[in-house]
Short mmCIF file of C-alpha atoms in Angstrom, two decimals:
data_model
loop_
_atom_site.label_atom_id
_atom_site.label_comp_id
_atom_site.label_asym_id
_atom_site.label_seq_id
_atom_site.Cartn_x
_atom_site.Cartn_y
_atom_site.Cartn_z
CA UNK A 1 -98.29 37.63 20.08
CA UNK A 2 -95.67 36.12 22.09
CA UNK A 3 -97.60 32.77 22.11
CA UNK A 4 -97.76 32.76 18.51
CA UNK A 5 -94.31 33.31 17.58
CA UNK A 6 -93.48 30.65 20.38
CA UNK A 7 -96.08 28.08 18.29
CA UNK A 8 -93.99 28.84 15.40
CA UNK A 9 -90.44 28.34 16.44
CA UNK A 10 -92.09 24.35 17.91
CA UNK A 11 -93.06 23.83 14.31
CA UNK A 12 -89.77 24.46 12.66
CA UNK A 13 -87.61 22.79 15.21
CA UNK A 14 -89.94 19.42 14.45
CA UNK A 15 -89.71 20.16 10.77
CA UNK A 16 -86.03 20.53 10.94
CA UNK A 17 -85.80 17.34 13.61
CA UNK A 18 -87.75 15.07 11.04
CA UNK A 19 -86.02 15.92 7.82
CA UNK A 20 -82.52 15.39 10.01
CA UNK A 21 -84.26 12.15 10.89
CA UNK A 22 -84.63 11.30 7.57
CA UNK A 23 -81.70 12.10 6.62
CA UNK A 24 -79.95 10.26 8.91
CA UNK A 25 -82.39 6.92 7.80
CA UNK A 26 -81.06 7.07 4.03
CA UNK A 27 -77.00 7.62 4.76
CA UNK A 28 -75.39 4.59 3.68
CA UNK A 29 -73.73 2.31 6.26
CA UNK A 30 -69.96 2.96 6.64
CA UNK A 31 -67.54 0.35 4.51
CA UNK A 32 -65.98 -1.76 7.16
CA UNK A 33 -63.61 -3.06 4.67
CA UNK A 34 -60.05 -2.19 6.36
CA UNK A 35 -57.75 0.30 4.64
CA UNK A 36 -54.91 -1.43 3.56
CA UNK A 37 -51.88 -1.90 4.62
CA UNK A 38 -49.25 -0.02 2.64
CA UNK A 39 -46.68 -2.01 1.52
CA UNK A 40 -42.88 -1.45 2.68
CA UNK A 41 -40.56 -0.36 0.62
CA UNK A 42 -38.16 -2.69 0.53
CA UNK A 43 -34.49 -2.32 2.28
CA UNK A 44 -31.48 -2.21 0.54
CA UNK A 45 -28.96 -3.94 1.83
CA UNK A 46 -25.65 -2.74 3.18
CA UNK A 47 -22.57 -3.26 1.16
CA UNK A 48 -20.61 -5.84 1.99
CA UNK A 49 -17.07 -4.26 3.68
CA UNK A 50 -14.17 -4.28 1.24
CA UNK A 51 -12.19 -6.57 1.53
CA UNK A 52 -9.14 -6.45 -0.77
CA UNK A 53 -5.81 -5.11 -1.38
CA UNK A 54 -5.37 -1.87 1.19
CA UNK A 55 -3.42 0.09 -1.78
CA UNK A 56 -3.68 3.52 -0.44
CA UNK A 57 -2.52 6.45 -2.71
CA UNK A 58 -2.20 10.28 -3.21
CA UNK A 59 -4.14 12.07 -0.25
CA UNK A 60 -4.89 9.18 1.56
CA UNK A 61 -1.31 9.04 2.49
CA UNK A 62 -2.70 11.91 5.09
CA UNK A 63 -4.63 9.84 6.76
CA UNK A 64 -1.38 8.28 8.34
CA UNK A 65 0.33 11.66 9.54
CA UNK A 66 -0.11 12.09 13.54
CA UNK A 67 -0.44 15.64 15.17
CA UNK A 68 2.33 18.00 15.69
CA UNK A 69 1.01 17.63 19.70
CA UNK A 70 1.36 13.99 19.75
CA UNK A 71 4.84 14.07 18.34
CA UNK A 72 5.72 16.72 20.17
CA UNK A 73 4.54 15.04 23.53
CA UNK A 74 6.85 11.18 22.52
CA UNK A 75 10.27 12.95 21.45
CA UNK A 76 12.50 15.16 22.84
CA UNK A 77 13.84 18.84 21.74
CA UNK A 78 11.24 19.74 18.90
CA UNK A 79 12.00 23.19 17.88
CA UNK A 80 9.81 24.18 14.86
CA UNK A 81 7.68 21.70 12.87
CA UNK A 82 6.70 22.22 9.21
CA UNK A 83 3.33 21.73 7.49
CA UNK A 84 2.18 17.96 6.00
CA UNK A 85 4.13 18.49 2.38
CA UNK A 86 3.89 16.05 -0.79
CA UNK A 87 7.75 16.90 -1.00
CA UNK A 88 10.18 13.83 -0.59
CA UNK A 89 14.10 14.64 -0.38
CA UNK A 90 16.34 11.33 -1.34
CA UNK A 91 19.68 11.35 -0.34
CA UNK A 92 20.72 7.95 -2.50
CA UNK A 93 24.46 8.19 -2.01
CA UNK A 94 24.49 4.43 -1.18
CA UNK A 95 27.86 3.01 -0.19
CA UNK A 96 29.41 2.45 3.66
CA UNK A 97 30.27 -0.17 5.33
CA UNK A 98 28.58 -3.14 5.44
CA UNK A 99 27.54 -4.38 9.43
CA UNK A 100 28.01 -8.22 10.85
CA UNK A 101 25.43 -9.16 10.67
CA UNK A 102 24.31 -7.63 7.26
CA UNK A 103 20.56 -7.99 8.27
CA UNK A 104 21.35 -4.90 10.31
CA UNK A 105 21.68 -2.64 7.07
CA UNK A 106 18.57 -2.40 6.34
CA UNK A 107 18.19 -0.23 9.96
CA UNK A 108 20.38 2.73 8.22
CA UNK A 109 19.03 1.99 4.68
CA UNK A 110 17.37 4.89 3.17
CA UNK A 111 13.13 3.41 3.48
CA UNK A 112 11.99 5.99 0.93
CA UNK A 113 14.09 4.06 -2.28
CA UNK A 114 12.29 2.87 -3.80
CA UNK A 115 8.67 4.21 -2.94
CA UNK A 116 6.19 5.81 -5.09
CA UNK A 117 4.48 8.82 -3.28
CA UNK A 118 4.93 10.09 -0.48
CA UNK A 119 3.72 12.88 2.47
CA UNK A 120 6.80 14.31 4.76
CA UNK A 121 6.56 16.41 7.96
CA UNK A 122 9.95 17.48 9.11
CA UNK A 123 10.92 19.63 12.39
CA UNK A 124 14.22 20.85 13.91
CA UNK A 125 15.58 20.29 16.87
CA UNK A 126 16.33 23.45 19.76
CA UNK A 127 20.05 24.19 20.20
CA UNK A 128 21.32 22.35 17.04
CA UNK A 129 21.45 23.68 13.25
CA UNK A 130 22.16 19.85 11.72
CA UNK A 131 20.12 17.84 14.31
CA UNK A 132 16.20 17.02 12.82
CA UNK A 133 13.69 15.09 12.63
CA UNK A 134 10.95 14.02 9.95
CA UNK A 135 8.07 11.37 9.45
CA UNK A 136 7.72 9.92 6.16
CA UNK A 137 4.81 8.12 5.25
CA UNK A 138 5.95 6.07 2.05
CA UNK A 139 3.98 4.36 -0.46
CA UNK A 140 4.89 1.61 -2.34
CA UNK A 141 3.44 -0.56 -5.79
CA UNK A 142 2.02 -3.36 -3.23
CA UNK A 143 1.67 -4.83 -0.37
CA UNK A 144 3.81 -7.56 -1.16
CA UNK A 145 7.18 -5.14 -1.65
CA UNK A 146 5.54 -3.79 1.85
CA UNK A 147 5.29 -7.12 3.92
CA UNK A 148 9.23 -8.17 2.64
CA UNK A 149 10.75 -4.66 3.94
CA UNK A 150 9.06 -4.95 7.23
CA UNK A 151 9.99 -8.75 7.70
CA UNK A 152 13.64 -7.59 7.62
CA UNK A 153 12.97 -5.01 9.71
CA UNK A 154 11.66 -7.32 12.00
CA UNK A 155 14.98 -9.43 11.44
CA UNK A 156 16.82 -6.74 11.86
CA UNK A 157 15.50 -5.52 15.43
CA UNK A 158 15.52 -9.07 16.73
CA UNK A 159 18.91 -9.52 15.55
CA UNK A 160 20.90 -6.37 15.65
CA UNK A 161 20.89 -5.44 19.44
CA UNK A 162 24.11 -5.77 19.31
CA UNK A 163 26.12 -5.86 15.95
CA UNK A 164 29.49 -4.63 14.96
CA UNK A 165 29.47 -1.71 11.74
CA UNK A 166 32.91 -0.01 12.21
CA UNK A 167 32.80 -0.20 15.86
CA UNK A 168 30.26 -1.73 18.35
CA UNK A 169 26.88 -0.94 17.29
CA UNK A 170 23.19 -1.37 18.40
CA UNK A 171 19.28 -1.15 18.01
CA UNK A 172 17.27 -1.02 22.12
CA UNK A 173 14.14 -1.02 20.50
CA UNK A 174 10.44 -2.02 20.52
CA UNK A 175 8.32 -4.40 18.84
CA UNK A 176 4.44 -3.77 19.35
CA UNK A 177 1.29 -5.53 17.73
CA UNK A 178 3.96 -9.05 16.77
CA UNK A 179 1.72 -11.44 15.19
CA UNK A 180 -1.14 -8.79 14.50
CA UNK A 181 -2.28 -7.25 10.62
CA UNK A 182 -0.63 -3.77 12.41
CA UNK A 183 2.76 -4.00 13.69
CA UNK A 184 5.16 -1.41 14.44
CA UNK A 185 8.50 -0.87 15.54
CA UNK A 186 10.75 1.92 17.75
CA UNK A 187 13.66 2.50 19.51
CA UNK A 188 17.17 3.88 19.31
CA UNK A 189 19.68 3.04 16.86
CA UNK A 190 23.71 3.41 17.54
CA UNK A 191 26.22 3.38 14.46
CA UNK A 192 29.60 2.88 15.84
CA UNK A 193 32.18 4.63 13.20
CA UNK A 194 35.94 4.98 13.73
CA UNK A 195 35.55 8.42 14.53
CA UNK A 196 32.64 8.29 16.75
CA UNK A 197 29.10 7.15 16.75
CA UNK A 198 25.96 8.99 15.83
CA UNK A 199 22.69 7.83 17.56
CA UNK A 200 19.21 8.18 15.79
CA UNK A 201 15.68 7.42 17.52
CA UNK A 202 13.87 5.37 14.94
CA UNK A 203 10.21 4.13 14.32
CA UNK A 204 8.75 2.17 11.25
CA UNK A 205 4.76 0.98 11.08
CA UNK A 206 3.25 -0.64 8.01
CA UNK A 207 -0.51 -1.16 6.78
CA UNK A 208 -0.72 -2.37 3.20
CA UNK A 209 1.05 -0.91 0.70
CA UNK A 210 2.66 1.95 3.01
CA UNK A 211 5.23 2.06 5.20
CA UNK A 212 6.08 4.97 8.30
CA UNK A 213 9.05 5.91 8.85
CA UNK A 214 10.50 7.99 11.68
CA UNK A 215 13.46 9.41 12.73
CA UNK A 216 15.14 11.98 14.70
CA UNK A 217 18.57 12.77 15.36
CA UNK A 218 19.39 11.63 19.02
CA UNK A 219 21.41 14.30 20.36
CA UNK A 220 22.85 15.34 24.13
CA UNK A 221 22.11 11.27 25.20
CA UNK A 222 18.33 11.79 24.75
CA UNK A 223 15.69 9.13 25.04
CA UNK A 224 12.69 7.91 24.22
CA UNK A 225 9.71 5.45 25.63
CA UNK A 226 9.82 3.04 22.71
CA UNK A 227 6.94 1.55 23.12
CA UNK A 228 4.83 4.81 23.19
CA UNK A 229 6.31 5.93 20.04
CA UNK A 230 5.65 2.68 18.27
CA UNK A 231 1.95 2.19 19.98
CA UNK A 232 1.73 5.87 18.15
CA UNK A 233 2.56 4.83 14.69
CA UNK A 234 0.56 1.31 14.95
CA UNK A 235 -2.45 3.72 16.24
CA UNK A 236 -2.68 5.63 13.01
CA UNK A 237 -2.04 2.88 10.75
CA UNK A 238 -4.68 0.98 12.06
CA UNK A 239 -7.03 4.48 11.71
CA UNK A 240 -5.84 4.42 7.84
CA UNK A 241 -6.84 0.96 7.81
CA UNK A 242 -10.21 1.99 8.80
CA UNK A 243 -10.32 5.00 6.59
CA UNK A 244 -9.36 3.39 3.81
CA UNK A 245 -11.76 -0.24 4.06
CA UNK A 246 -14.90 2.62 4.10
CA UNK A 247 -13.77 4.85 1.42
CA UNK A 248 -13.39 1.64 -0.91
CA UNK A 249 -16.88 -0.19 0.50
CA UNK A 250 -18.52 3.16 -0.56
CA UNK A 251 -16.44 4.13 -3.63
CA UNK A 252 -14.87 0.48 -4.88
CA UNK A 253 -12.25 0.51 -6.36
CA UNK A 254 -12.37 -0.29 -10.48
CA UNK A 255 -10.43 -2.89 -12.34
CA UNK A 256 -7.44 -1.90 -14.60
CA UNK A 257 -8.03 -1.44 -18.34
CA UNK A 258 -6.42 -4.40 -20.20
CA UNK A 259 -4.30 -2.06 -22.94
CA UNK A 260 -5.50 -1.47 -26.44
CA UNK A 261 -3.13 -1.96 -29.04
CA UNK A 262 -1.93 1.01 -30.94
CA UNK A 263 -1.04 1.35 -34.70
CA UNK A 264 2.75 0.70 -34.45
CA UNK A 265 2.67 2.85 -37.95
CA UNK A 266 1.24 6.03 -36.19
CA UNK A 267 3.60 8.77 -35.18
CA UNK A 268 5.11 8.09 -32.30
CA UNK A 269 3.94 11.40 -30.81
CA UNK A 270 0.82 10.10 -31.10
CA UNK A 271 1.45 7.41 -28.76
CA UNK A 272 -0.07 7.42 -25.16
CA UNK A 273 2.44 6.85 -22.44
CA UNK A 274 -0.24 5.12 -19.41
CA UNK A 275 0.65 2.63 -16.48
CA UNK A 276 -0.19 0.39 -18.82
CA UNK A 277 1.31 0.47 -22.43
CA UNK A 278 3.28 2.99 -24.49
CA UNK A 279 1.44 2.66 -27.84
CA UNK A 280 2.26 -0.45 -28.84
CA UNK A 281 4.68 -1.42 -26.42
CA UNK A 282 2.59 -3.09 -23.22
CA UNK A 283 4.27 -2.76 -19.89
CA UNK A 284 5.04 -6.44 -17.88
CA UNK A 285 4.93 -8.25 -21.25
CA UNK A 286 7.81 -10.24 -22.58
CA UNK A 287 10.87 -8.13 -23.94
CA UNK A 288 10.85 -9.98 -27.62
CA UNK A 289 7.33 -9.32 -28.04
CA UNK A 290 7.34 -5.93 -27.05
CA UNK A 291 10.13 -5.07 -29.81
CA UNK A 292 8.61 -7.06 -32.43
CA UNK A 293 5.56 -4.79 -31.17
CA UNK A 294 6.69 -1.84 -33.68
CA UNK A 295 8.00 -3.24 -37.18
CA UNK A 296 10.86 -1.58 -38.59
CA UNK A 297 12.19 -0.40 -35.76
CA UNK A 298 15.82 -0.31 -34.86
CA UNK A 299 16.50 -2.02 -31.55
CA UNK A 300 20.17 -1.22 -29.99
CA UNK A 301 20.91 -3.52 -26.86
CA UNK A 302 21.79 -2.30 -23.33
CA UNK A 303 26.06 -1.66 -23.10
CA UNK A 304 25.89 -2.65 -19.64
CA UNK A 305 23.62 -4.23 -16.83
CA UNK A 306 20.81 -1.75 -15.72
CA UNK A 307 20.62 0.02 -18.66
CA UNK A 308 17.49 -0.01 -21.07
CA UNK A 309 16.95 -1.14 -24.62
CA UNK A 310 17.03 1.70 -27.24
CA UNK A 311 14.09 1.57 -30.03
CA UNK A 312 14.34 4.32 -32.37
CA UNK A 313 11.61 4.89 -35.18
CA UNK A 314 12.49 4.08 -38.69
CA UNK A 315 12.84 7.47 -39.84
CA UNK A 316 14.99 8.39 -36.70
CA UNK A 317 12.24 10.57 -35.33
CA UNK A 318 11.85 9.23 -32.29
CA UNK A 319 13.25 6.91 -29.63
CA UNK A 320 12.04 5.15 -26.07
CA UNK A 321 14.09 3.43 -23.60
CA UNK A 322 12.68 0.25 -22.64
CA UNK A 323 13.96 -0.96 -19.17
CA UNK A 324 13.50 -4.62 -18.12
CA UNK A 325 12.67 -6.33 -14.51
CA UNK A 326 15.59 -8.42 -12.74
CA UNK A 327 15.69 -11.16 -15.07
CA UNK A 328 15.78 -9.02 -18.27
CA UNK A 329 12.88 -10.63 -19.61
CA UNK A 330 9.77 -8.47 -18.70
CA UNK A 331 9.30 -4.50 -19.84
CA UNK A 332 9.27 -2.75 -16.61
CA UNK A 333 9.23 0.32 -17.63
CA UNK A 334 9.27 2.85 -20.84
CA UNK A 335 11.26 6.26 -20.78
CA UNK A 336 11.27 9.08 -23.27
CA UNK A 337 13.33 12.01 -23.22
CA UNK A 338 16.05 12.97 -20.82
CA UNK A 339 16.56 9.72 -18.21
CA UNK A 340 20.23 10.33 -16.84
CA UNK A 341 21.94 7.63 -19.25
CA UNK A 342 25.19 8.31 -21.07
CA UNK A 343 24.38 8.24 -24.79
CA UNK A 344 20.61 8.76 -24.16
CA UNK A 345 19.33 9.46 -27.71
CA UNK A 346 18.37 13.58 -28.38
CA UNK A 347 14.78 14.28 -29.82
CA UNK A 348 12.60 17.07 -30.06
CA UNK A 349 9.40 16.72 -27.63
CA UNK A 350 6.99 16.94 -29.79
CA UNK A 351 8.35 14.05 -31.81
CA UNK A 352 7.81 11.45 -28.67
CA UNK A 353 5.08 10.01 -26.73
CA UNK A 354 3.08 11.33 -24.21
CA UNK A 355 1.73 11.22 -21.06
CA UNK A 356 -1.94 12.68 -20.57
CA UNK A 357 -1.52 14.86 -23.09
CA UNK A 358 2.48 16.69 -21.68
CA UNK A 359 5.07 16.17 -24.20
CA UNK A 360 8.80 16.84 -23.05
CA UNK A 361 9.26 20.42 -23.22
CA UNK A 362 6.14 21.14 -21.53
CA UNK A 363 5.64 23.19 -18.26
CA UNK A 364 5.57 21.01 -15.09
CA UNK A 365 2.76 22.54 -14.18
CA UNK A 366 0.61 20.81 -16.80
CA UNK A 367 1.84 17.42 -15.41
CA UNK A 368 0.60 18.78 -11.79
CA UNK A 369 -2.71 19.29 -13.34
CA UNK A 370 -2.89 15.75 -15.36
CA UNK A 371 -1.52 14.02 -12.65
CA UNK A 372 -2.84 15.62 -9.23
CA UNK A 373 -2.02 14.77 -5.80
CA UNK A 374 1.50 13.22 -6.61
CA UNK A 375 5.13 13.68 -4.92
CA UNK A 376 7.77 16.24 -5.77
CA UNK A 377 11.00 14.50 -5.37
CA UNK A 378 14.48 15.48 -5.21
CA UNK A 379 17.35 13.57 -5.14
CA UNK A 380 20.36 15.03 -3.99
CA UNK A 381 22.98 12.87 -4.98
CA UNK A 382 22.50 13.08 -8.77
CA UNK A 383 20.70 16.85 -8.59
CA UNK A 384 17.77 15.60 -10.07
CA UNK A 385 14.42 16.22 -9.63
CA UNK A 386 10.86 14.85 -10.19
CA UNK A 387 7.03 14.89 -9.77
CA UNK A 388 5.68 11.39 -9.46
CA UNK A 389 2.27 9.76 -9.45
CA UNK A 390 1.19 6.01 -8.85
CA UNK A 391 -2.13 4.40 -9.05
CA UNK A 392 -3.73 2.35 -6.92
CA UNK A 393 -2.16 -0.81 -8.31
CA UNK A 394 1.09 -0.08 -8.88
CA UNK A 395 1.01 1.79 -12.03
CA UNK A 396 3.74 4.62 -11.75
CA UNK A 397 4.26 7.86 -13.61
CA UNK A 398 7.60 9.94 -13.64
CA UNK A 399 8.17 13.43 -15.05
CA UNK A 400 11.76 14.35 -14.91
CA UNK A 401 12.19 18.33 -14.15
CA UNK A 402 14.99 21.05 -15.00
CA UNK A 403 14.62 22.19 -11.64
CA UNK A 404 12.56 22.03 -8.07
CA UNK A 405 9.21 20.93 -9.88
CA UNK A 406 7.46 23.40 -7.30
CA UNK A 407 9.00 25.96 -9.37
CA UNK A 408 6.33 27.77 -11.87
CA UNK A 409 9.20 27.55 -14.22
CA UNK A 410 9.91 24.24 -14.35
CA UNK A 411 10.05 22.07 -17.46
CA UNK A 412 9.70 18.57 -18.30
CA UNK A 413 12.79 16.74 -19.74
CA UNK A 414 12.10 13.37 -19.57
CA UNK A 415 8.80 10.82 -18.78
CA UNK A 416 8.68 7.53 -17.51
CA UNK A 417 5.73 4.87 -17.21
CA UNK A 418 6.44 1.62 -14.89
CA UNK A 419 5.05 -1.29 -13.43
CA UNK A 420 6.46 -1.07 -10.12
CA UNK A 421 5.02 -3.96 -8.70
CA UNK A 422 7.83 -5.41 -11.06
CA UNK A 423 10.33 -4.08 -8.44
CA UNK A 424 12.54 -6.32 -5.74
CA UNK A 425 12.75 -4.76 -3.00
CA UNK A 426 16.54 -4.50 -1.29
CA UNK A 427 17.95 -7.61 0.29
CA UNK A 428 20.28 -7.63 3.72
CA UNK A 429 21.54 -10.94 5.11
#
């Protein structure tokens, strides 16, 4: 049987062969049409790099501070060095005598009047308990109040090294980056008193609306290479630069709110103190209009220059201090509360205006939290103290404190809203 099976297997495999043959005679011919081409999603576009006002504030002020190692490594005798701290100590005694030339004030004048936030490291120096040191990095309302301070710094390191204050005087220092949009300055500064002179190493650097300043006490005839120390400064300010132009061409920055008028009939406690009106009353507009702003008020005039304007609600309720720019024309600024004037008005906090939702009388603390990433300030000659917070264009925000505003304790007195692009900056020579 062996054939027969074998006779059987050759007539399947040409029964299966022909009906694959067939098979393979009926299957359509493949489409030779081309798949097509999927289309590309389109690109989108970079964003143009920002290219206006470099108005840094809060945090960003960081971006400025160099390391304790490359401090450490430009100036002599560093002891112990503190922490980065939003804290800003003002001295603000004013007063002296006044150098020949005068341009050469503006090398002792205190940099941080003035400014609206700041960030502070601070270090002592070995074998001394009064010798220190510190790096401010200050910001002002604008660029413009900026550019005029470091133009008379300029003025005053081309001019001033030599001068006369009580006795000969002098500023060896260092001018780096001249002509460039980061400039910076260094060297050592002489004050020639009566009694003795004091020597100070000294460093300032500016991008935008900030300005660095340095200083250490210059004791035992120490030195410094000027021109490292300033190449330092103008390193990191043209790093903040940097920082700052891609934060802004990621995140740009948004237009200020034109103010909307409040009911000058409301209670004044429900008045909004902002950067940019206090109910009614609109900061930078003209004086007359802003007290014909709230009918029925009583308006009592300033007793002397640098004093504000007193409105006070027709029922006596409530008052503000309205303070005016140089020419007395413009509302700079609005003030409720406590503000270190002699016959201030006295009102209850609840019955004034506030400022994102903190009435006087409130805990600091709540401030902190409506206003984060500001400056604690004291200043030592009047024994006043303050937390502080500016916008990006100039808008600035004051709570005065019964104490160190670091203090849990602490509690607001007195609030103040300004334009402080409204300022003028100090003038010497």
């Amino acid at each position: 049987m062996p054939h027969a099976r074998s006779f059987t297997k050759l007539v399947l495999g040409l029964v299966t062969a022909g009906a694959l043959f067939g098979l393979s005679g009926c299957a359509p011919e493949p489409d030779s049409t081309p798949d097509p081409t999927p289309t590309a999603a389109p690109e989108t576009p970079e964003p143009a790099a920002y290219d206006g006002p470099l108005h840094f504030v809060g945090d960003e002020l960081d971006w400025f501070l160099p390391s304790e190692d490359e401090i450490r490594a430009l100036l002599p005798g560093i002891a112990e060095m503190s922490e980065p701290t939003s804290a800003l100590e003002q001295i603000s005694d004013g007063g002296g005598p006044v150098p020949v030339p005068s341009i050469c004030g503006a090398l002792s004048a205190e940099m941080s009047l003035g400014s609206v936030g700041a960030r502070t490291l601070t270090w002592t120096l070995e074998g001394s308990d009064s010798a220190v040191g510190r790096l401010h990095v200050l910001q002002l309302a604008d660029e413009a109040q900026v550019a005029a301070r470091m133009d008379q710094l300029r003025a005053a390191t081309e001019q001033c090294a030599s001068y006369v204050l009580e006795r000969e005087s002098g500023f060896d220092a260092e001018i780096v980056g001249d002509g460039d949009d980061v400039q910076a300055i260094a060297g050592t500064l002489t004050e020639g008193y009566v009694d003795g002179e004091w020597r100070y190493h000294k460093g300032y650097a500016s991008m935008g609306n900030v300005i660095v300043e340095l200083f250490q006490t210059g004791v035992d005839g120490s030195t410094i290479d000027a021109e490292a120390v300033a190449e330092m400064l103008r390193e990191h300010s043209g790093s903040a630069r940097d920082a700052l132009i891609g934060e802004l061409t990621a995140n740009p920055p948004t237009p200020s709110e034109t103010p909307t008028a409040a009911d000058p009939s409301a209670p004044w406690s429900a008045w909004e103190m902002s950067t940019a009106a206090v109910g009614p009353i609109v900061l930078g507009s003209d004086l007359d209009a802003a007290l014909a702003a709230v009918p029925g008020a009583r308006a009592v005039e300033p007793e002397w220059a640098g004093s504000p304007w007193w409105l006070t609600a027709t029922d006596g309720s409530a008052s503000v201090g309205i303070w005016t720019d140089e020419s007395g024309e413009r509302v700079a600024s609005v003030t409720v509360g406590v503000s270190n004037v002699y016959g201030e008005p006295v009102h209850p906090g609840g019955s004034l205006p506030s400022a994102g939702g903190v009435h006087v009388g409130d805990p600091v603390s709540a401030a902190i939290t409506a206003f984060p990433q500001g400056t604690f300030v004291t200043v030592v000659a009047s024994g006043e103290y303050f937390y502080e917070s500016a916008t990006r264009d100039g808008g600035f925000v004051r709570f005065r404190a019964d104490r160190d505003p670091a203090d849990p304790a602490a509690v607001v007195t007195g609030i103040g809203v300004e334009d402080a692009t409204l300022r003028v900056p100090p003038v010497f020579g």
